[in-house]
Short mmCIF file of C-alpha atoms in Angstrom, two decimals:
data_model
loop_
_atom_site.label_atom_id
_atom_site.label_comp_id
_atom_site.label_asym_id
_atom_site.label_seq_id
_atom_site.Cartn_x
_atom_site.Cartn_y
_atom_site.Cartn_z
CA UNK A 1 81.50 108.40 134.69
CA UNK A 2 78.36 105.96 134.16
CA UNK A 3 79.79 102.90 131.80
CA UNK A 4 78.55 103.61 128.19
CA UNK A 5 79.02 107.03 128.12
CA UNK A 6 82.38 108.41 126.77
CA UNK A 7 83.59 112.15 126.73
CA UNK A 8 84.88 113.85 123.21
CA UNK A 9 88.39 114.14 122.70
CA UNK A 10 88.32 118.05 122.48
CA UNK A 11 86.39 118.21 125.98
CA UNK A 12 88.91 116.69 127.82
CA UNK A 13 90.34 118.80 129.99
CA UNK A 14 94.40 119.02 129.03
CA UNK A 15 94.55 118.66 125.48
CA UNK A 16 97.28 120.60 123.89
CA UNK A 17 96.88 121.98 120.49
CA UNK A 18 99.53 120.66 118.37
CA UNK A 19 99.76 117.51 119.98
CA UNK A 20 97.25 114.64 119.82
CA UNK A 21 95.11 113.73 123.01
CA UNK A 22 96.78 110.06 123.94
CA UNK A 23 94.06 107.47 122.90
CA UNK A 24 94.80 108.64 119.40
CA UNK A 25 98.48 109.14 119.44
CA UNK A 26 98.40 104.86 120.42
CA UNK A 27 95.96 105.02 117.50
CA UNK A 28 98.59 106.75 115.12
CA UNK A 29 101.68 104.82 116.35
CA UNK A 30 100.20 101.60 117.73
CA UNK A 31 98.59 98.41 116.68
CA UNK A 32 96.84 97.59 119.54
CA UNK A 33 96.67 93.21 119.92
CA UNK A 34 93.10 92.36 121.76
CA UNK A 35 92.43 88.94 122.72
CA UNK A 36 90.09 88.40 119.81
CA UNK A 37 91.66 90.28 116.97
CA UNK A 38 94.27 93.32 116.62
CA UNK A 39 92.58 96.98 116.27
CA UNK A 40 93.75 99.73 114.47
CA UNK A 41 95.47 97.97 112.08
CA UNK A 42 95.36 100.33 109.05
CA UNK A 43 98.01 102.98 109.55
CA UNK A 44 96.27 106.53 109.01
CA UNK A 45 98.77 107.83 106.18
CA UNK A 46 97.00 110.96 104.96
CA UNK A 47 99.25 114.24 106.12
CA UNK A 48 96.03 116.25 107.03
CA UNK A 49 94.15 113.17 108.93
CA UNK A 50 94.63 115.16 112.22
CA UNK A 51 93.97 119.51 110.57
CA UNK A 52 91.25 119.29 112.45
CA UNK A 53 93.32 119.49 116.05
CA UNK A 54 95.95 121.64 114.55
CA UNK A 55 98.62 118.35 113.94
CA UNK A 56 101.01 117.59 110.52
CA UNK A 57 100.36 113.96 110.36
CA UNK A 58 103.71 114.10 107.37
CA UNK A 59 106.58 112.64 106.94
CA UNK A 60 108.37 114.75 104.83
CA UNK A 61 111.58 113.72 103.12
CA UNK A 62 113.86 116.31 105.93
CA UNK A 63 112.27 114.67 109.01
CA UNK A 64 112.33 111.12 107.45
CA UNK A 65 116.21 111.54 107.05
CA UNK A 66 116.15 113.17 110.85
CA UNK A 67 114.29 110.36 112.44
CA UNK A 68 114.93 107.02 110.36
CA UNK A 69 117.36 104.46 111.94
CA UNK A 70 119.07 101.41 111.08
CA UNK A 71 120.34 98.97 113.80
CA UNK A 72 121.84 95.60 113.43
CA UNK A 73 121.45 93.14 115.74
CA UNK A 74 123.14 90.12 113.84
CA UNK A 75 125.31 89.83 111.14
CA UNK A 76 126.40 86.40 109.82
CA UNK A 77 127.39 85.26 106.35
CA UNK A 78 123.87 83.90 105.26
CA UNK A 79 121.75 85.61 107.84
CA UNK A 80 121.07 88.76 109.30
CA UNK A 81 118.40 90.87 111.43
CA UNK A 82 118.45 94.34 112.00
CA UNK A 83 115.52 96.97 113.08
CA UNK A 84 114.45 99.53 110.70
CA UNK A 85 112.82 102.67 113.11
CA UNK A 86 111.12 105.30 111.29
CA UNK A 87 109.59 103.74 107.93
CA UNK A 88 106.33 103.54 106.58
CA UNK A 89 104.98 99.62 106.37
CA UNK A 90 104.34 100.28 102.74
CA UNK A 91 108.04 100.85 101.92
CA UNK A 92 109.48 98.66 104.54
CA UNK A 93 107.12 95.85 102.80
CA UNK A 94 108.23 96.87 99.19
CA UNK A 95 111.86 95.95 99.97
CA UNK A 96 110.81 92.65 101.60
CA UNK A 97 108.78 91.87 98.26
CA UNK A 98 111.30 92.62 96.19
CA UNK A 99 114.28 90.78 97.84
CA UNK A 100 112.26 87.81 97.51
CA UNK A 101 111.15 88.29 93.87
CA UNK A 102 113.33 91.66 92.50
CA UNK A 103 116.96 90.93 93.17
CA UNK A 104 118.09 88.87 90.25
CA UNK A 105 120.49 85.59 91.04
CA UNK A 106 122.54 83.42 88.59
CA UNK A 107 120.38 79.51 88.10
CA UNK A 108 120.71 76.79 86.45
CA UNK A 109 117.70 76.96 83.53
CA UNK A 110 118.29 75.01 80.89
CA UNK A 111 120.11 71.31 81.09
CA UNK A 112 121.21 69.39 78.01
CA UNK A 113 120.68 65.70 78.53
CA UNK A 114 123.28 63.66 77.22
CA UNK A 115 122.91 60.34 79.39
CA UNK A 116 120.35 59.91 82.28
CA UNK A 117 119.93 56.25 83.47
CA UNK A 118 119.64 56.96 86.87
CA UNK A 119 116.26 56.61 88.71
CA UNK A 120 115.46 59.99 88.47
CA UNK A 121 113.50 61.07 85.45
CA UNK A 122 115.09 63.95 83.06
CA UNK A 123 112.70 67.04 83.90
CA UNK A 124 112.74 65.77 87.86
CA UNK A 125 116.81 65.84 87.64
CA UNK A 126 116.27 69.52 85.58
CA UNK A 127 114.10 70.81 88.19
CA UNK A 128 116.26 68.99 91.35
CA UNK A 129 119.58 71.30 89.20
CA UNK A 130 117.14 74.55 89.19
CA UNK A 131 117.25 74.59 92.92
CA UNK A 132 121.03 74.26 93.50
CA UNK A 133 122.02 77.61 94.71
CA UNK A 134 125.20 78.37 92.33
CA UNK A 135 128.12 80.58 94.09
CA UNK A 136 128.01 83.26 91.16
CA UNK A 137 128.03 86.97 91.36
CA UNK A 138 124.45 87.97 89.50
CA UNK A 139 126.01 91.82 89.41
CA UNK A 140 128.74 90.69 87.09
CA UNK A 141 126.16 89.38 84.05
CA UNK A 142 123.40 90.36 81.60
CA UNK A 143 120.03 88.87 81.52
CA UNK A 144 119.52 86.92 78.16
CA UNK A 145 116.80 88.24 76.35
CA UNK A 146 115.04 85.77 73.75
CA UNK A 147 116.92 86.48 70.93
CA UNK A 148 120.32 86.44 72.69
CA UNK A 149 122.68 84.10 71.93
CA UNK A 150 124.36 82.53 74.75
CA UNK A 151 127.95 83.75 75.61
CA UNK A 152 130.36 84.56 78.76
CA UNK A 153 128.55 87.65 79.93
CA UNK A 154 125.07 85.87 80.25
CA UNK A 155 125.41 81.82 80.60
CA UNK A 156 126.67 80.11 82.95
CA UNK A 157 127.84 76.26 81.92
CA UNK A 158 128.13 73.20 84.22
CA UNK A 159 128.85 69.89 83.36
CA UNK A 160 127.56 66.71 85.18
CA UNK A 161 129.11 63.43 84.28
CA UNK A 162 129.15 60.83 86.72
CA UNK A 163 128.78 57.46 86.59
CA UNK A 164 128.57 54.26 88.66
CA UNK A 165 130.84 51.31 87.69
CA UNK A 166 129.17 47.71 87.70
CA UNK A 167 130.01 45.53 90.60
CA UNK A 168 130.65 48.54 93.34
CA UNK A 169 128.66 49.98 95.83
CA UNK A 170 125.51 52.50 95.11
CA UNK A 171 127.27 56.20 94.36
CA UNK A 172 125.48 59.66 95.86
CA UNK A 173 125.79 62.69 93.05
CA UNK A 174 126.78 65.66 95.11
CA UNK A 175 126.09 68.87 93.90
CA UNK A 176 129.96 69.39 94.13
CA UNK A 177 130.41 67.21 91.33
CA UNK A 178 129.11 70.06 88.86
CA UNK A 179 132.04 71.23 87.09
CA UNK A 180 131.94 74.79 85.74
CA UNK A 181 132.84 75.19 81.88
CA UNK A 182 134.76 78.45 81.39
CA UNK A 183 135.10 78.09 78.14
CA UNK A 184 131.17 77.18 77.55
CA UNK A 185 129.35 74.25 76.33
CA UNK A 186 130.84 70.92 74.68
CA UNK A 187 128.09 69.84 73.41
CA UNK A 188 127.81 70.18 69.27
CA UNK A 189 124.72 70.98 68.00
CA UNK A 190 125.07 68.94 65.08
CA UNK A 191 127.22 65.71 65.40
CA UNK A 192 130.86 66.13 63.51
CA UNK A 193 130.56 64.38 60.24
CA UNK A 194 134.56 63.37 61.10
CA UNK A 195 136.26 63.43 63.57
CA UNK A 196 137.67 66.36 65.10
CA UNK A 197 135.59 68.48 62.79
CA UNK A 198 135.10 71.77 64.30
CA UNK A 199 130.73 72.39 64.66
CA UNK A 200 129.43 74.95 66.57
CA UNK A 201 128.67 74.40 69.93
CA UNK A 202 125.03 75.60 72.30
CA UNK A 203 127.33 78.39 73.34
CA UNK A 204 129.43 81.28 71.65
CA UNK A 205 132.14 82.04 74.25
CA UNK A 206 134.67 84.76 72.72
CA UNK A 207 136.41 83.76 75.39
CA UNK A 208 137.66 81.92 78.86
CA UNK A 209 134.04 83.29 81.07
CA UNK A 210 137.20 83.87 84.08
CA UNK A 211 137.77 87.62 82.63
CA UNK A 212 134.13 88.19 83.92
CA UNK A 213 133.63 86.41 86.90
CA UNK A 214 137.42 87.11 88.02
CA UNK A 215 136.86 83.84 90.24
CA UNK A 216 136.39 80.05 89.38
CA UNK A 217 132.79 79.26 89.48
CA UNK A 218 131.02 76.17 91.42
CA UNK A 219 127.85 76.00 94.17
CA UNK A 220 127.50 77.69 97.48
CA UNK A 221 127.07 74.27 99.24
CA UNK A 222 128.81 71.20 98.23
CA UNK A 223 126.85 68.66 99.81
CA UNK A 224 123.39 68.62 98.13
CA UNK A 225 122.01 65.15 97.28
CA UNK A 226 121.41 65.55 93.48
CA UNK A 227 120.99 61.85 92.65
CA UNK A 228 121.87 58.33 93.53
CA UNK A 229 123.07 56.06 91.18
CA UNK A 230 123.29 52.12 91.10
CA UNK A 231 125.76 50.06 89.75
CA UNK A 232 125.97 50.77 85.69
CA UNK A 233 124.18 54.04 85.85
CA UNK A 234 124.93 57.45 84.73
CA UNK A 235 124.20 61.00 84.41
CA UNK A 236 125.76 62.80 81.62
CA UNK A 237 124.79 66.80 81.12
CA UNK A 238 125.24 69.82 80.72
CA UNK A 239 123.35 72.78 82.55
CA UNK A 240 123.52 76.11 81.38
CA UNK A 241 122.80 78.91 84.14
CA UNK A 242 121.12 82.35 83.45
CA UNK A 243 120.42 85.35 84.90
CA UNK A 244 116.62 85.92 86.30
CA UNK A 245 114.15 86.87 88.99
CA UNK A 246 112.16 85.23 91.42
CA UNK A 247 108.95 86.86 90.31
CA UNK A 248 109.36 84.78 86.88
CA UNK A 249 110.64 81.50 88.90
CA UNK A 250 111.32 80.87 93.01
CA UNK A 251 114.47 79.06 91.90
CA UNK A 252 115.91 82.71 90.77
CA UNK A 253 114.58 83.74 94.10
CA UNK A 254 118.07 85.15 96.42
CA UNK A 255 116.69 84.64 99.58
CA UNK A 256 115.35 81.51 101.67
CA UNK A 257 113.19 84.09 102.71
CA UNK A 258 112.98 87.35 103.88
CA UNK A 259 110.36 88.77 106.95
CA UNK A 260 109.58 91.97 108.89
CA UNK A 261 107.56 91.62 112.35
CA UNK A 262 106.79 95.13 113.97
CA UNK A 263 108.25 95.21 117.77
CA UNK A 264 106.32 94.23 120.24
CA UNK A 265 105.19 96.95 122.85
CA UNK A 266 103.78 95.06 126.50
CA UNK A 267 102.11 97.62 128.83
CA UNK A 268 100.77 97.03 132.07
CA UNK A 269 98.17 98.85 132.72
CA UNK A 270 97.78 98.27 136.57
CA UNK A 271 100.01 97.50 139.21
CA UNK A 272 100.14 93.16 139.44
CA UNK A 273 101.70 92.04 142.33
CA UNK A 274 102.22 88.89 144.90
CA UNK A 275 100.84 85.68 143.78
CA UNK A 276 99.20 86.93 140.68
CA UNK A 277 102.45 88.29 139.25
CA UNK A 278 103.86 84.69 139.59
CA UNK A 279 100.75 83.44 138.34
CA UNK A 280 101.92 85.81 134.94
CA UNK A 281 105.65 85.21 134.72
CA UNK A 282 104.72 81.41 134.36
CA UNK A 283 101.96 81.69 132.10
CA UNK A 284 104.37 83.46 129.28
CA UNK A 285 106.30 80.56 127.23
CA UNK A 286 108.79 83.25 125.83
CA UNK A 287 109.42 85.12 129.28
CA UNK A 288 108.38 88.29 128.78
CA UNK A 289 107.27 89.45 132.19
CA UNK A 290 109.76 89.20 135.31
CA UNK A 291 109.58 89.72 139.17
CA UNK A 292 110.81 92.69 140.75
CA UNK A 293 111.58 92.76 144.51
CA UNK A 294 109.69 95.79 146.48
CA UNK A 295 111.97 95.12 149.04
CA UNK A 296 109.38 94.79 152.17
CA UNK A 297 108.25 91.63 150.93
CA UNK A 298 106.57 92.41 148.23
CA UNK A 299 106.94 91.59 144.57
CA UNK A 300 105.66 92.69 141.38
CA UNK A 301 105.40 91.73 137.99
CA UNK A 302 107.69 93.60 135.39
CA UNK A 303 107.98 93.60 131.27
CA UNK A 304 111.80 92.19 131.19
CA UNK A 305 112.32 91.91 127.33
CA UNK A 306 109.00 93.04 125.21
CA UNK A 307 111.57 91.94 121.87
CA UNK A 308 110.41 88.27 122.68
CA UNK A 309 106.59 88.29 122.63
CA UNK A 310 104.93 86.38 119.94
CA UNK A 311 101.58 87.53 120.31
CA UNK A 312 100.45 84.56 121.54
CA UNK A 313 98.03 86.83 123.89
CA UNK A 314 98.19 83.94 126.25
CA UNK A 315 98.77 86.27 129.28
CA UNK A 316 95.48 88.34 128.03
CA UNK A 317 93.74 84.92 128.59
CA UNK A 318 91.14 84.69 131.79
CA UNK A 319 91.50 87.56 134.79
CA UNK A 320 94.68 89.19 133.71
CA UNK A 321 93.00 90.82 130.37
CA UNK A 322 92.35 94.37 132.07
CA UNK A 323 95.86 94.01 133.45
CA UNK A 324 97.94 94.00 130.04
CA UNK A 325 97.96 95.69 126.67
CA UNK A 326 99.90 93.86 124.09
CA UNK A 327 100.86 96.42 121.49
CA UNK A 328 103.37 97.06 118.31
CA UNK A 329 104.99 99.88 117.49
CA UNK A 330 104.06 100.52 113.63
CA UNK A 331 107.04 101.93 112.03
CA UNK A 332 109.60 100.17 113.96
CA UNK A 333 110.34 97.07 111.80
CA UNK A 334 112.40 93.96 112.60
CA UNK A 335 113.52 92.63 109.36
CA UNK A 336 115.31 89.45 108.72
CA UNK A 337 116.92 88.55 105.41
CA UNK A 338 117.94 84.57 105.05
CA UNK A 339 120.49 84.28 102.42
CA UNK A 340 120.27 81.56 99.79
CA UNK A 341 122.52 82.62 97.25
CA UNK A 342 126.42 83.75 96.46
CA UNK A 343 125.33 87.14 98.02
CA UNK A 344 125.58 87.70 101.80
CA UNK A 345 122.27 89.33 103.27
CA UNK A 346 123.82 93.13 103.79
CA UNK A 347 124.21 93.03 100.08
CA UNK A 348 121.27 91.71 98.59
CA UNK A 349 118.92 94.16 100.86
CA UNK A 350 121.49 96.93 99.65
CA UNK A 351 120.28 95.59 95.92
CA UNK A 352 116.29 95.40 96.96
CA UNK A 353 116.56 99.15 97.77
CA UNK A 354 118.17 100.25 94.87
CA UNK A 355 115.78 97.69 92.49
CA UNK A 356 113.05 100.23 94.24
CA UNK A 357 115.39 103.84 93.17
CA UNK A 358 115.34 102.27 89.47
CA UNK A 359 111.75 101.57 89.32
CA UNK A 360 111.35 105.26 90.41
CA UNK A 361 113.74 106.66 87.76
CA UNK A 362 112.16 104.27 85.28
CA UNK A 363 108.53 105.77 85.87
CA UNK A 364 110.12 109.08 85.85
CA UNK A 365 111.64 109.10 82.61
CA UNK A 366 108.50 107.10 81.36
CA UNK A 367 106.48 110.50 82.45
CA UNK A 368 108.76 112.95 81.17
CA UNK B 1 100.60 105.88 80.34
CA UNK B 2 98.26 108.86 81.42
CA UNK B 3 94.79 108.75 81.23
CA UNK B 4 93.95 112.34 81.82
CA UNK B 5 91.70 115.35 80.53
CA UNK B 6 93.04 118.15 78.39
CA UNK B 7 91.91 120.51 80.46
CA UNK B 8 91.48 119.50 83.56
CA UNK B 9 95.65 118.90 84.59
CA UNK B 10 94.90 118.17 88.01
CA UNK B 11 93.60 114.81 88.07
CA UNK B 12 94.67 111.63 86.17
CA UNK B 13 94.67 107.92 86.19
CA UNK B 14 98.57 106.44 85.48
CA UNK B 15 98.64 103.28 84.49
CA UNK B 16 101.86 101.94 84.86
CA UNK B 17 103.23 98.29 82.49
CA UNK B 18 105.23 95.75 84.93
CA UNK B 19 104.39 97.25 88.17
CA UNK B 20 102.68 95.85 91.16
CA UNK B 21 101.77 96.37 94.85
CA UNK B 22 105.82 97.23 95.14
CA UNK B 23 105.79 100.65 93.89
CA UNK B 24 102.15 101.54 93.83
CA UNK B 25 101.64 101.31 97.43
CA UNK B 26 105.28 102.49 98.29
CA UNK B 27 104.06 105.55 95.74
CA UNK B 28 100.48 106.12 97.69
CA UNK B 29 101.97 106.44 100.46
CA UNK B 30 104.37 109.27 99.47
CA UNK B 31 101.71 110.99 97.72
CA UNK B 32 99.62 110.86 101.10
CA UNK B 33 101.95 112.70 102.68
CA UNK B 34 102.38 115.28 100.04
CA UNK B 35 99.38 118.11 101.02
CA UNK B 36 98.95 119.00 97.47
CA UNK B 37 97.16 115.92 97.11
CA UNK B 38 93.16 115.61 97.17
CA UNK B 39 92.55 112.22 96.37
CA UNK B 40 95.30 108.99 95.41
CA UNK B 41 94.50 105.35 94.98
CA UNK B 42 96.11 102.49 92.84
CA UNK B 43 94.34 99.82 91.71
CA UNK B 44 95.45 96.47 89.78
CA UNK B 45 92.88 95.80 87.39
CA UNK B 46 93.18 91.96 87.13
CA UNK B 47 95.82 90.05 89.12
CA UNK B 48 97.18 88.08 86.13
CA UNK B 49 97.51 91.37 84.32
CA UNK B 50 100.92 92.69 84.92
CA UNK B 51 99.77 96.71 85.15
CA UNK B 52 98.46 99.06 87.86
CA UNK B 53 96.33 102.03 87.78
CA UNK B 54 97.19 105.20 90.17
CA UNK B 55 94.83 107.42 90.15
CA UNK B 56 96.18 110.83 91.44
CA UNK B 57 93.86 114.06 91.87
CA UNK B 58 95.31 116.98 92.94
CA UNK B 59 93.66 120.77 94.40
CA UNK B 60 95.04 122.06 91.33
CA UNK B 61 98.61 121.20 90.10
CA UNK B 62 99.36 119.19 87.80
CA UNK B 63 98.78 115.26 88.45
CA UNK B 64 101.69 114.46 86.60
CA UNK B 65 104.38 116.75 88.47
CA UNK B 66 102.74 115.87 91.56
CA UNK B 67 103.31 112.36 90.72
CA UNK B 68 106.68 112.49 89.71
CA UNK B 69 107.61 114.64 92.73
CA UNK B 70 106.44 111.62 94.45
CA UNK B 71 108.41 109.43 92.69
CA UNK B 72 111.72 111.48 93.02
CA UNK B 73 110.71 111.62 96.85
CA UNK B 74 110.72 107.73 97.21
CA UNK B 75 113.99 107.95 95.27
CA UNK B 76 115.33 110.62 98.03
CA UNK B 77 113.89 107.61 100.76
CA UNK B 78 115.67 104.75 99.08
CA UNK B 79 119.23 106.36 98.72
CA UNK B 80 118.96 107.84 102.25
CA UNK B 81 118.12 104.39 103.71
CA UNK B 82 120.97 102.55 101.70
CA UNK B 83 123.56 105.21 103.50
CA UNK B 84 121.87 104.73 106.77
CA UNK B 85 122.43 101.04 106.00
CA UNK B 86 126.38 101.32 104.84
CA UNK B 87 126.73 103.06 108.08
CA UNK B 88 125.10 100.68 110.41
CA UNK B 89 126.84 97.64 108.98
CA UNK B 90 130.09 99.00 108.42
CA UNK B 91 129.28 100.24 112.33
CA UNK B 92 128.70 96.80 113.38
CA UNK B 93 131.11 94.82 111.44
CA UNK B 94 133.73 97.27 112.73
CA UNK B 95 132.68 96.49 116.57
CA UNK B 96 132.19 92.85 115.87
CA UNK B 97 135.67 92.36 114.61
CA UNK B 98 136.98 94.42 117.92
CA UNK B 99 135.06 91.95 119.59
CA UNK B 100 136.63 89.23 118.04
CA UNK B 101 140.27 90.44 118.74
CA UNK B 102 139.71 91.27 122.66
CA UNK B 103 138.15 86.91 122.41
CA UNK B 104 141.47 86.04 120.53
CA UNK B 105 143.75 87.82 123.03
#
């Protein structure tokens, strides 16, 4: 076959009805990484893209449940990863989206200044609070509409009140020093006009916030630098915590982050052998490719763990280009959930996909 | 909402309040694979509008069933993946904690 000239896919001479010549099976199931850019990117999602040659390019709901997989690889308190086989991209990237912005978390939002002579201005100190992941069970409390007034079931209240005596050594606010208020805020709105006069407070507890959140309250890590403070300063406050989303704020957000990658597939397409297979296994800074022994002598280059590629496509550089496809496989999805708040990652993915049932039902019910 | 004819059931334009990318492509998708389906595309409008427009066109049923057959498919998806889930990490944490006993012994 003269170069330029290319035979149609129904001429060829084994092509089974019912199943899909190979260049566009790799088309279907592969992204397919070139040394300039990645081809076939766009996943063909249409059910009758392929009538033509007699294939069901659909996923029904049946062969979904048959074929889709869950495998974890790692499982720690904060983090985990685990490989999702048999999903669509489009749903696969909806529950990434909405763990980082959909799963709702328990921040600090509002902060009552009652004293701040430290070096840090008031909204810097509000916004440094925001960002202090708080060790709080979102599931357990109501959002607080506008008109809501604040009580146990949807404020949390901290109090901050540290100071630095004259005369001693420079004192570090650690986020540890946040004491939760289960009884709600101190704070009067208006100041008694004697004392022990009884004025309402910013909150209306009906009672001790423990019969909700069954647990003492405080922060998932004790050490954050909140402020420093020099001899005769202080930092009196109160912060009150609600319920909210990271789509309205990142500080809501649950997760450090959260990220898919599709696995990498490495084919080689001819046989690479002797000094040129060294040549390879070097040029890879994750160690992808490995030597096999032929026995008489002779080695060859083999893909040891395709898992670690990067795509760097630095083996595709120079001679070896013809040699190697780098491809990924695109419903095979390795997904990895940090964990930034009271939650552990098994349980706020668990929330993402049911965030995504609601929406459904919502839309439904909307319709009907 | 449902921008739609009277009497013409079989295509329609949803446009959907709070919604983004999230369910409207997660919906496309599911509607691609449904063969009563002609034509489906979302759009969003303005990006500092909070709504989406799916436009669903069907070779004659109704948009809106076909749509919320969609939407109760994706809801079929999600509760099958959060038991394929409980199973895989209840799997592992029950191996990992075997693990853990043969290390202690």
């Amino acid at each position: 076959m003269s170069k330029g000239s290319f035979t149609s896919a129904l001429n060829m001479p084994d092509v089974p009805m019912g199943k899909l010549p190979d260049h566009l099976e790799v088309q279907r199931t592969r992204v397919v990484c070139k040394a300039d850019a990645p081809i076939h990117t766009e996943g063909i999602q249409f059910s009758g893209a392929y009538a033509a040659v007699g294939v069901d390019n659909s996923n029904p709901l049946d062969k979904f449940k048959r074929d889709f997989k869950i495998d974890v690889i790692r499982l720690t308190k904060d983090e985990m990863e685990f490989d999702m086989i048999g999903i669509d991209a489009a749903i696969a990237n909806a529950f990434r989206r909405i763990l980082i912005s959909e799963v709702p978390t328990m921040t600090i939002d509002k902060v009552f200044m009652v004293d701040n002579t430290s070096p840090i201005v008031d909204e810097v100190l509000a916004h440094r609070l925001g960002l202090i992941p708080l060790d709080a069970d979102p599931r357990l409390f109501e959002y607080m509409s506008e008109h809501d007034v604040p009580n146990e079931r949807n404020t949390i209240v901290y109090r901050l009140n540290v100071s630095c005596e004259k005369g001693s050594p420079r004192l570090t606010v650690k986020s540890d020093q946040l004491e939760w208020l289960p009884d709600g805020s101190k704070l009067h709105e208006v100041a008694p006009s004697y004392p022990g006069e009884q004025q309402k407070t910013y909150t209306s507890f009906s009672g001790s916030q423990l019969e909700v959140s069954r647990r003492a309250l405080g922060v998932k890590h004790k050490d954050i630098t909140i402020a420093r403070l020099g001899p005769g300063q202080t930092i009196e406050l109160e912060a009150h915590a609600v319920k909210g989303i990271g789509k309205v704020h990142a500080k809501w957000s649950p997760v450090a982050t959260a990220w898919y990658r599709m696995l990498p597939e490495v084919i080689l397409l001819k046989e690479i052998k002797g000094e040129e297979a060294k040549k390879l296994v070097k040029k890879c800074p994750v160690k992808v490719f490995d030597i096999e022994d032929l026995g008489n002598g002779e080695e060859r280059a083999v893909v040891k763990s395709p898992r670690a590629c990067t795509l760097c496509r630095e083996c595709l550089r120079g001679e070896s280009e013809e040699q190697i496809e780098l491809r990924r496989v695109r419903d095979h999805f390795i997904f990895t959930i940090e964990s930034a708040s009271a939650l552990p990652p098994e349980v706020l993915f668990k929330e993402a996909v049911e965030v995504l049932h609601e929406k459904c039902d919502r839309v439904i019910s909307e319709l009907s | 909402m449902e921008h739609g004819s009277l009497t013409d059931e079989s295509s329609s334009t949803f446009s959907l309040i709070d919604e983004d990318h999230t369910l409207a492509n997660s919906v496309r998708f599911v509607l691609n694979q449904d063969p009563r389906v002609s034509f489906c595309g979302y759009s969003i409008p303005h990006p500092s509008d909070n709504n989406v427009n799916i436009r669903v066109q069907t070779t004659g049923d109704s948009a809106k069933d076909v749509l919320k057959d969609a939407l109760n498919d994706l809801a079929g998806r999600c509760k099958h993946v959060q038991v394929t889930f409980d199973k895989s990490v209840t799997g592992f944490k029950a191996t990992q904690s075997t693990n853990e006993m043969k290390v202690d012994e």
